[in-house]
XYZ file of C-alpha atoms in Angstrom:
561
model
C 122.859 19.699 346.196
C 121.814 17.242 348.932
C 121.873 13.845 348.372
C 120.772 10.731 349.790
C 123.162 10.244 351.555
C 122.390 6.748 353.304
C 120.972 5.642 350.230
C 124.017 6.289 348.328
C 126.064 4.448 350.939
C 124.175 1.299 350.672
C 124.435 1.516 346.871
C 128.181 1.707 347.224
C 128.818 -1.038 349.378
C 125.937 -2.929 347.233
C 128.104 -2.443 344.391
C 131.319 -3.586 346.014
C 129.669 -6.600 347.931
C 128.369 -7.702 343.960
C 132.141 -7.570 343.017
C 133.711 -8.997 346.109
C 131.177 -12.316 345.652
C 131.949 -12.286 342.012
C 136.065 -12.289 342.812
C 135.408 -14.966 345.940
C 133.409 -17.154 343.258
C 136.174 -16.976 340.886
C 138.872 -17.956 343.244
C 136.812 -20.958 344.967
C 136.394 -22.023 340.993
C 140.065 -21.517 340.006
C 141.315 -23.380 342.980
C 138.983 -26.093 342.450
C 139.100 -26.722 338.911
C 141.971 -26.469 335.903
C 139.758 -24.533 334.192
C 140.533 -23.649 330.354
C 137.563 -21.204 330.104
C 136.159 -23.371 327.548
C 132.595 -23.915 326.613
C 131.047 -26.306 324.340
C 129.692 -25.410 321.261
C 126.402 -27.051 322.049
C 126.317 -24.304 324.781
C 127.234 -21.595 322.724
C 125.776 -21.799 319.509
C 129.089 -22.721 317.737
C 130.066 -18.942 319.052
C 134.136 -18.697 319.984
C 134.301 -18.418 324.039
C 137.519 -18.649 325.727
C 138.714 -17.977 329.160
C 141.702 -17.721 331.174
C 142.902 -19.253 334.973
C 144.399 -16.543 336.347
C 146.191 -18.474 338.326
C 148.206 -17.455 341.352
C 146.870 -16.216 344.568
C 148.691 -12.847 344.908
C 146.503 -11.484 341.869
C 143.544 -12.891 343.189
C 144.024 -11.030 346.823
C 144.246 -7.645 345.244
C 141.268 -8.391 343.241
C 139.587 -8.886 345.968
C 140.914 -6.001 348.315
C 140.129 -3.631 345.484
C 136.397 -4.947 345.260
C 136.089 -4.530 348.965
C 137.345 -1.288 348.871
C 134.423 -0.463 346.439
C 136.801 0.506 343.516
C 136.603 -1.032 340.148
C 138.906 -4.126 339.299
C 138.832 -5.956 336.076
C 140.506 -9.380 337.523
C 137.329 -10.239 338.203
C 134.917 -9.293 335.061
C 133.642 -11.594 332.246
C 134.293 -9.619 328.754
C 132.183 -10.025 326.440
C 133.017 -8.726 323.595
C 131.237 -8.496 320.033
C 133.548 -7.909 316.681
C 132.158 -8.508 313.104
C 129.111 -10.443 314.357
C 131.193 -13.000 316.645
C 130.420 -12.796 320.628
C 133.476 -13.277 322.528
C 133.039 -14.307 326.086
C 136.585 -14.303 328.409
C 137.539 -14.345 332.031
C 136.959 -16.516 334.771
C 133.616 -18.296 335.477
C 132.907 -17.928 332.003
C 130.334 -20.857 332.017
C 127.593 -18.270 333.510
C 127.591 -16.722 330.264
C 125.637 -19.299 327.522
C 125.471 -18.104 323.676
C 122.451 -19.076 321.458
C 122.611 -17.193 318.208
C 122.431 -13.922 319.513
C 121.264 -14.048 322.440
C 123.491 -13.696 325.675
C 122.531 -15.397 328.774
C 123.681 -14.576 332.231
C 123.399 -17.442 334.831
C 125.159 -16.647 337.932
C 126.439 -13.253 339.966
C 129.246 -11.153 338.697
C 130.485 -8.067 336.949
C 130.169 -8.593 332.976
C 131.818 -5.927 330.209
C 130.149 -5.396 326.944
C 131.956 -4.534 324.174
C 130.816 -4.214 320.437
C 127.637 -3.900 318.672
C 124.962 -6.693 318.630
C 122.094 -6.737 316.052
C 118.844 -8.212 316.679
C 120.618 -9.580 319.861
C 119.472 -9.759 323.372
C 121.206 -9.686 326.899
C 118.882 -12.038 329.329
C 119.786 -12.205 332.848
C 118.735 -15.909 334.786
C 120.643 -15.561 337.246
C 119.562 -17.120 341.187
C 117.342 -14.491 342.647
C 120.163 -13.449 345.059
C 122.498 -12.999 342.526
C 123.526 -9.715 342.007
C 125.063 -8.789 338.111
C 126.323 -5.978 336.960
C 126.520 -5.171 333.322
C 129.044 -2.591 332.472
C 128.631 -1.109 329.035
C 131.637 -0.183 327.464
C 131.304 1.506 323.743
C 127.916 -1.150 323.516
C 125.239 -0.782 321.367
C 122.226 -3.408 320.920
C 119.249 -3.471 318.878
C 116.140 -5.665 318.811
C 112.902 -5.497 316.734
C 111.429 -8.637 318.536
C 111.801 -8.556 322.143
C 113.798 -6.392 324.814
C 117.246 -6.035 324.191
C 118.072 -6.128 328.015
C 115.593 -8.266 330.049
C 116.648 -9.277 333.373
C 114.158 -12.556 334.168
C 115.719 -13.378 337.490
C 118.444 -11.602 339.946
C 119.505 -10.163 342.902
C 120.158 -6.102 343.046
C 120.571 -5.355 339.638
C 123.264 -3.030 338.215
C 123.413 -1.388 334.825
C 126.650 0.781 334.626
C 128.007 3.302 330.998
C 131.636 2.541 331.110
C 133.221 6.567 331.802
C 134.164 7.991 328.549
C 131.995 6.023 326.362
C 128.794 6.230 324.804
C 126.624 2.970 324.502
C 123.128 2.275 322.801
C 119.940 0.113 323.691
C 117.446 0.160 321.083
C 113.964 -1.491 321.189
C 113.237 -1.479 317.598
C 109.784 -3.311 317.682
C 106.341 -1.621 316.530
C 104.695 0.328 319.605
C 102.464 -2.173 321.557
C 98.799 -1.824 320.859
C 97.848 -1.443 324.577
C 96.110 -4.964 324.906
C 99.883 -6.887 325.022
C 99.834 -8.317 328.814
C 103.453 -6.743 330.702
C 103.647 -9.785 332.762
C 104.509 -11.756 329.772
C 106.172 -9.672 327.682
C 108.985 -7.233 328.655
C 107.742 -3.871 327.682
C 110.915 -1.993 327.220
C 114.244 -1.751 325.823
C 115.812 -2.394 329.708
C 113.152 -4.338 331.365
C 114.014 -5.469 334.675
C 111.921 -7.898 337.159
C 114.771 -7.019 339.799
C 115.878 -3.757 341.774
C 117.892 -1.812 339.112
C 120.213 0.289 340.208
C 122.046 2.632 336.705
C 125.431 3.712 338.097
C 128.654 4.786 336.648
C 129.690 8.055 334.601
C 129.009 7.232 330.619
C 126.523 7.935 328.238
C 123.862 5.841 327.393
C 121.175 6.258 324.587
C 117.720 4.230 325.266
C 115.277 4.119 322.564
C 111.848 2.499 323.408
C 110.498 1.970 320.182
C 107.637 -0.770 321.658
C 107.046 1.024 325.189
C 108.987 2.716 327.707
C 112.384 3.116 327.549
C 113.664 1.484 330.951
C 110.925 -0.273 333.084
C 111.534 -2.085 336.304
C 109.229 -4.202 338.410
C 110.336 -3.086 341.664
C 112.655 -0.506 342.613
C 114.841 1.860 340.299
C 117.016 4.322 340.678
C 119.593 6.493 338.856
C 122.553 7.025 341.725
C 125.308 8.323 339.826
C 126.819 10.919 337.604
C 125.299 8.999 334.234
C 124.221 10.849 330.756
C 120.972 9.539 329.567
C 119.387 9.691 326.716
C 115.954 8.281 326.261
C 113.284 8.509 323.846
C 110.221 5.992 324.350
C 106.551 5.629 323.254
C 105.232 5.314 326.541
C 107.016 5.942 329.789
C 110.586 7.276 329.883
C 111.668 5.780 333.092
C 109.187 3.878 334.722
C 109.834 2.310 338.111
C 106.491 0.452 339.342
C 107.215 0.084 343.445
C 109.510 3.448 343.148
C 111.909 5.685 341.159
C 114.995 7.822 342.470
C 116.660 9.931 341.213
C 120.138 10.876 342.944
C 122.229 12.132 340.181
C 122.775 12.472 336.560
C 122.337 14.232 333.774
C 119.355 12.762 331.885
C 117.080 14.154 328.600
C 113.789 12.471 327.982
C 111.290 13.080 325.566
C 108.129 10.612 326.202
C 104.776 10.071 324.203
C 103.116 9.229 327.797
C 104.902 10.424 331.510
C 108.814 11.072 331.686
C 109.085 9.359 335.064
C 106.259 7.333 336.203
C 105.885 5.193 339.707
C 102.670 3.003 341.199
C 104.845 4.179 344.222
C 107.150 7.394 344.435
C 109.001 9.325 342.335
C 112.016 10.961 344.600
C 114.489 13.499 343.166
C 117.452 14.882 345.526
C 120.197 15.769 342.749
C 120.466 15.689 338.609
C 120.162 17.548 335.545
C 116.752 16.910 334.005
C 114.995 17.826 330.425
C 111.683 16.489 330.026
C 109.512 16.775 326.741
C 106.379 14.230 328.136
C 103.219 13.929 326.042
C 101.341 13.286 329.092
C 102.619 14.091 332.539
C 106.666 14.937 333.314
C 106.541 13.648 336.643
C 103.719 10.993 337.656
C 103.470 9.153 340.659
C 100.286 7.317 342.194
C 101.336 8.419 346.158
C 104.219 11.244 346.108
C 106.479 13.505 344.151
C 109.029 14.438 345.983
C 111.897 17.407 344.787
C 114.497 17.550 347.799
C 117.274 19.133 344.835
C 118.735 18.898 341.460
C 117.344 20.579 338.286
C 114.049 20.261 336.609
C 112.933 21.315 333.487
C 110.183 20.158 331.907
C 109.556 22.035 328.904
C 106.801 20.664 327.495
C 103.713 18.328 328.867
C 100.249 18.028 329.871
C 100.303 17.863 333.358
C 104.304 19.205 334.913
C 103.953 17.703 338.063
C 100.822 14.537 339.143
C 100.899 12.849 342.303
C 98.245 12.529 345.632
C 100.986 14.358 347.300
C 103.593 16.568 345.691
C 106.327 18.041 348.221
C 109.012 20.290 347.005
C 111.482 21.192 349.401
C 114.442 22.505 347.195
C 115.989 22.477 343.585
C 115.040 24.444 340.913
C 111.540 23.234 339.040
C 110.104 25.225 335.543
C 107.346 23.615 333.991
C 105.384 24.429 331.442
C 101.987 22.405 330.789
C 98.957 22.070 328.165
C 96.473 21.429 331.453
C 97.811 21.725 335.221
C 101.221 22.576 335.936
C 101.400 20.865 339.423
C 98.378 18.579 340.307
C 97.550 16.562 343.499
C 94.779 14.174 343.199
C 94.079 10.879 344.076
C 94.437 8.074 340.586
C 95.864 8.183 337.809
C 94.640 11.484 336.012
C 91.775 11.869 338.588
C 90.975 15.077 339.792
C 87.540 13.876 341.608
C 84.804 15.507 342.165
C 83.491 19.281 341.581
C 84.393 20.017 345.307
C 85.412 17.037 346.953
C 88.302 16.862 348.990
C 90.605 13.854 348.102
C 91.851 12.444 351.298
C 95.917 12.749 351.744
C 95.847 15.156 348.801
C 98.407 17.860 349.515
C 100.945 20.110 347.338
C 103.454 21.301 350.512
C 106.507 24.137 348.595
C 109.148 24.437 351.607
C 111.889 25.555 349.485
C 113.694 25.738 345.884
C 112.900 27.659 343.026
C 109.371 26.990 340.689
C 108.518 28.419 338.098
C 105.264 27.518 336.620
C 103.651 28.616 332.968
C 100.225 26.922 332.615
C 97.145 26.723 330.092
C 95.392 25.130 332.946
C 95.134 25.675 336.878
C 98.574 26.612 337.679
C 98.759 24.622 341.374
C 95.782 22.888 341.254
C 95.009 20.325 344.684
C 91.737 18.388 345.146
C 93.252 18.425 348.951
C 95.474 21.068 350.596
C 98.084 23.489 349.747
C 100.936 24.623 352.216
C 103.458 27.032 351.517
C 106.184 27.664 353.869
C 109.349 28.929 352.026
C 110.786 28.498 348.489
C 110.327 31.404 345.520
C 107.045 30.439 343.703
C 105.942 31.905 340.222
C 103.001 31.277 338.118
C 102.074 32.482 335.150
C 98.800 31.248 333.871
C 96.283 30.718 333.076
C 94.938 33.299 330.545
C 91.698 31.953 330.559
C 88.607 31.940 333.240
C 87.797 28.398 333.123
C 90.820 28.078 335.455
C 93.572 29.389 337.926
C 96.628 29.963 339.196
C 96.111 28.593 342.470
C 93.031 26.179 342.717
C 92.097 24.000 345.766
C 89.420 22.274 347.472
C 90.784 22.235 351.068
C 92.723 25.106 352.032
C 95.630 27.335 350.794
C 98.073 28.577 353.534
C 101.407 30.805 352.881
C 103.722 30.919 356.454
C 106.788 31.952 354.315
C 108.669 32.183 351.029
C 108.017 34.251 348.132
C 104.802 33.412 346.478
C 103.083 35.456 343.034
C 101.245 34.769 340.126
C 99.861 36.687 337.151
C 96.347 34.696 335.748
C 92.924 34.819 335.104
C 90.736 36.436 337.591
C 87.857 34.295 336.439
C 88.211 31.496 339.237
C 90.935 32.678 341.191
C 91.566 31.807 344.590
C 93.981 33.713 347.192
C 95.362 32.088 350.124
C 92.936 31.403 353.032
C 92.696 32.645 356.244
C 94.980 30.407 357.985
C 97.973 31.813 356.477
C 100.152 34.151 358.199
C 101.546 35.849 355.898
C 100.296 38.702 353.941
C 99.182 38.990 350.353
C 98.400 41.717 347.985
C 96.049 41.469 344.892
C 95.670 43.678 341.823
C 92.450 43.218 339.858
C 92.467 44.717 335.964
C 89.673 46.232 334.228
C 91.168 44.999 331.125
C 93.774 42.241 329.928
C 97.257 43.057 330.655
C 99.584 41.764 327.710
C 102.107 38.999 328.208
C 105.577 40.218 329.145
C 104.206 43.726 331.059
C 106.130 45.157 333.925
C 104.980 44.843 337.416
C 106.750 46.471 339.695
C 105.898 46.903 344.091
C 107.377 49.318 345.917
C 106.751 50.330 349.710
C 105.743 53.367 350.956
C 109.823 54.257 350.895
C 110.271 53.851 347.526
C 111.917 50.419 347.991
C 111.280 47.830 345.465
C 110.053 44.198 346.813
C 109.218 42.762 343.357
C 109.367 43.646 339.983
C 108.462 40.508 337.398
C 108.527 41.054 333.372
C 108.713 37.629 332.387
C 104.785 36.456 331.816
C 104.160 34.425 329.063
C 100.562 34.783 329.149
C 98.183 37.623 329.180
C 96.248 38.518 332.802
C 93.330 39.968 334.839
C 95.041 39.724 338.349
C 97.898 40.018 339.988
C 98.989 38.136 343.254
C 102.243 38.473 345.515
C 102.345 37.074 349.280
C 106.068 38.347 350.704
C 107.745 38.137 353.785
C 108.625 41.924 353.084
C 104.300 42.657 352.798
C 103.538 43.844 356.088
C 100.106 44.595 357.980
C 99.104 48.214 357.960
C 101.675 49.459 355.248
C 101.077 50.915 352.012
C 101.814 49.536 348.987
C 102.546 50.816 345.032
C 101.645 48.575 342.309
C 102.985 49.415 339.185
C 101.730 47.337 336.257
C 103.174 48.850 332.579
C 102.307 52.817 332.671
C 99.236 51.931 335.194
C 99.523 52.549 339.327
C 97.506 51.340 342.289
C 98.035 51.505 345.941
C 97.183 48.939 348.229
C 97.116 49.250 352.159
C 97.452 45.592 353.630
C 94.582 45.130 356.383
C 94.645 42.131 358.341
C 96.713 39.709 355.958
C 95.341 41.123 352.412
C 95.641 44.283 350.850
C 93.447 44.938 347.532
C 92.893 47.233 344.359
C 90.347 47.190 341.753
C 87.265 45.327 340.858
C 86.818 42.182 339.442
C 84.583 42.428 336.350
C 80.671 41.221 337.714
C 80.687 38.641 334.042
C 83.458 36.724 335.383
C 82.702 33.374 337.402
C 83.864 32.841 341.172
C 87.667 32.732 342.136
C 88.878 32.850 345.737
C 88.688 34.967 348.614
C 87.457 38.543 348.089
C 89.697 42.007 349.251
C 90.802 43.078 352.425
C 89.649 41.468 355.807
C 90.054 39.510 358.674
C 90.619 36.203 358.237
C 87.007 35.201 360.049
C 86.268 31.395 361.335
C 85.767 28.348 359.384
C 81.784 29.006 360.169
C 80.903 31.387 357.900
C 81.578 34.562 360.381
C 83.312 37.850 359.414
C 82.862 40.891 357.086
C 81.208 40.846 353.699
C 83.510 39.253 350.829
C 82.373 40.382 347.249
C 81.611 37.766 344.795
C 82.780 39.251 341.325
C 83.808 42.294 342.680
C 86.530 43.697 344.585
C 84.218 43.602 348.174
C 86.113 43.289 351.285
C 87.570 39.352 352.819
C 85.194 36.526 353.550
C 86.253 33.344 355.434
C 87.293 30.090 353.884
C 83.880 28.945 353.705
C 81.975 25.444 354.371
C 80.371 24.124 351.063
C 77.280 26.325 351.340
C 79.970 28.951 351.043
C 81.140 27.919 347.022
C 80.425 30.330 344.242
C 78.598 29.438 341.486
C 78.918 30.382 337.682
C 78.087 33.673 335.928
C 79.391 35.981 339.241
C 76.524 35.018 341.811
C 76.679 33.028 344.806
C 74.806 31.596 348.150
C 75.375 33.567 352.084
C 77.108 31.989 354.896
C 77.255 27.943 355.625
C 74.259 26.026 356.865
C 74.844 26.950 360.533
C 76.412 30.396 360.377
C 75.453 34.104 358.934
C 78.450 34.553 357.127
C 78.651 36.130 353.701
C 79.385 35.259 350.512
C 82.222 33.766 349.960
C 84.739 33.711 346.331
C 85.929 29.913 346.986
C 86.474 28.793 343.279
C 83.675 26.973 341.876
C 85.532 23.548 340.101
């Protein structure tokens, strides 16, 4: 899978530069001071800290070459190390490390191992706010029931790294917060961080966010290498405010409000991820962006939430209580009955989604632009929404696009697209799980799908392989219909008259945006309208208005919202 590549880089180097400064700092100290490692007790809470001089300049220079070369090297690190309740704190420039009880503080930049397990401790980072640290955790667990057990108050880049082979712990064991607590004054995770936070390396690491989320930070975060996380949390999994990245990993989250979560972006190009989100999987207030990796969100109310959601590879499934993919302006928002939310968008341009919905299945209060990818929705069973749903327009220039849903207020694609579409209307519900199966007029089988989860009234598939003029076999359990594309759509049966509006009617030119071409039934099969103006909408119970305000169009099956 693709990868940031540029972003990675920098992170790299990042990392290396943070080690290089931390091996420079500890041979400007060595040389300038006989320094035992010691620090008093006053400083450390009576707690034993010891360090060592490392002295001789060969060792030093190797440290230092290795850091530069971006590779790990332990001349440089700070250990500390927890055994039987006693903190442990060794290595050079140990008196950046200060010991109250049990709480560990981190003063300056530099690469610190944890070892051990800490109870009702805390790591607090205050260092200078260029200083980059780096906590490596190496078989660590900590635990906290009154504050977060990793808060980092002040720093440079910040960057939290499972030692390879081990597993590690963070636990916020406090009561969930009540939703009044102010976040400015009180970290509201179990790895808060005020800095860019960067989670590197190739370990495990369990988060559990008894109070909020599980790992918050203030500006930037992102996940950039091969990690295993584990995070459970009462609010947001992984919530990065400016914006989140993912770029690796394998990472399971299970969430009683969004899985990831940004003010900003949420960007995926690589990973492994499970999702179980109470609210939605993915949320972002500007864009959700797929580029790779794997996404599986398995349970949530909303898959997918952002003013713009662009997929453009990867493989997505996402099942959902309400909207499987939604692109609306707010948190949550999905405006008005027909307004169009400015910059709202949901563009597929490649990957794999799969989407099972009790709600609209791609539902955008702007636009929505196919133009490659292989696109399935199943859902929604019933007519108070749709598969595809949209306010703007709906165009398909390539990919493989279908869906099995309620005919109720369905919507095909509009009359912009270019590529062609077939629709199946049923008399009666088909049952979950039945066979539908196109052929061409050869015998040659385009599609065949057995895999709904939910019952449906219609059937849509848009194919490069559809072509204008040719006839088509629909196969649908022991039922057949054949469908000659004309124009761009090609349609069979009737939609029952009961049902409320959907989209665009049966076959037709695509018409102009001012009401013009050939009669488009409203709750019934009729022949294709245009993309209509407002005046254009259906309205409930299967009736609807003529035209727009300056045109003599005809009625049109835009989805009433």
């Amino acid at each position: 899978m693709r990868k940031n590549n540029s972003k990675y880089a920098y992170i790299r180097s990042i990392k290396g530069m943070a080690m290089a400064l931390s091996v420079a700092g500890t041979v400007v100290f060595a040389a300038g001071c006989s320094n035992s490692g010691t620090v008093s007790e006053q400083e450390t809470g009576g707690i034993n800290v010891s360090g060592a001089s490392d002295e001789g300049s060969s060792s030093d220079s190797t440290a230092a070459a290795k850091a530069s070369s971006g590779t790990k090297s332990t001349n440089g690190e700070i250990a500390i190390t927890v055994n039987d309740g006693n903190i442990n704190v060794s290595g050079q420039n140990s008196d950046s490390v200060k010991v109250s009880g049990t709480t560990i503080t981190i003063t300056k930049a530099g690469t610190y191992r944890l070892s051990g397990t800490l109870t009702e401790g805390q790591i607090l980072v205050e260092a200078g706010d260029k200083d980059d640290v780096q906590l490596i955790l190496d078989g660590f667990s900590i635990s906290n029931s009154e504050t977060a057990p990793i808060y980092v108050k002040t720093s440079g880049n910040f960057f939290l790294e499972p030692e390879a082979g081990t597993e590690n712990l963070v636990e916020d064991k406090r009561e969930a917060a009540s939703g009044s607590t102010s976040t400015e004054e009180i970290p509201d995770a179990a790895i808060y961080s005020k800095s860019d936070l960067y989670i590197i390396g190739t370990g495990a690491l369990t988060v559990r966010g008894g109070y909020s989320d599980g790992i918050h930070g203030k500006d930037l975060l992102m996940v950039s290498e091969a990690v295993t996380l584990d995070i459970t949390a009462t609010e947001h999994g992984i919530n990065g405010k400016d914006s989140l990245e993912i770029q690796a990993g394998t990472i399971s989250i299970t969430s009683g409000e969004d899985a990831l979560h940004s003010k900003g972006d949420v960007i995926i190009s690589d990973g492994t991820l499970q999702i179980s989100a109470e609210d939605d999987g993915i949320h972002a207030e500007n864009e959700v962006r797929i580029d790779g990796g794997n996404v599986d969100i398995v349970e949530s109310y909303e898959g997918l939430e952002a003013l713009k959601v662009t997929i453009n590879g990867g493989n997505i499934s996402v099942s959902s209580s309400d909207d499987g993919i939604n692109s609306a302006g707010g948190a949550d928002s999905s405006g008005g009955m027909f307004d169009v939310t400015e910059g709202a968008a949901i563009s597929i341009n490649g990957g794999t989604v799969y989407i099972t919905a009790a709600g609209d299945g791609i539902d955008s209060n702007g636009d929505v632009v196919i133009t490659g990818g292989e696109i399935y929705v199943d859902g929604p069973s019933m007519d108070g929404n749709a598969s595809l749903d949209y306010n703007g327009t709906a165009t398909i220039t390539g990919g493989s696009f279908s869906l099995t849903g309620s005919s109720g207020m369905f919507q095909s694609f509009s009359g912009e697209s270019t590529q062609a579409q077939i629709i199946v209307y049923y008399s009666e519900r088909q049952a979950a799980g039945t066979e539908i199966t196109v052929t061409d007029s050869e015998g040659k089988v385009i599609y065949v799908n057995a895999d709904s989860q939910k019952e449906f009234t219609v059937f849509l598939l848009s194919s490069p392989e559809l072509k204008a003029g040719e006839t088509y076999t629909v196969k649908t359990g022991d039922q057949e219909a054949t469908v000659t594309i004309e124009g761009l759509t090609g349609t069979a049966g009737e939609r029952s008259a009961d049902m409320m509006g959907g989209g665009m009617g049966g076959p037709g030119g695509p018409g102009g945006r001012e009401g013009q071409g050939r009669p488009g039934g409203f709750g019934g099969s009729g022949e294709q309208g245009v993309t209509g103006d407002r005046d254009g909408q259906g309205i409930p119970n299967g009736q609807g208005r003529s035209g727009v305000s300056s045109g003599q169009g005809a009625p049109q099956e835009q989805q009433n919202k």
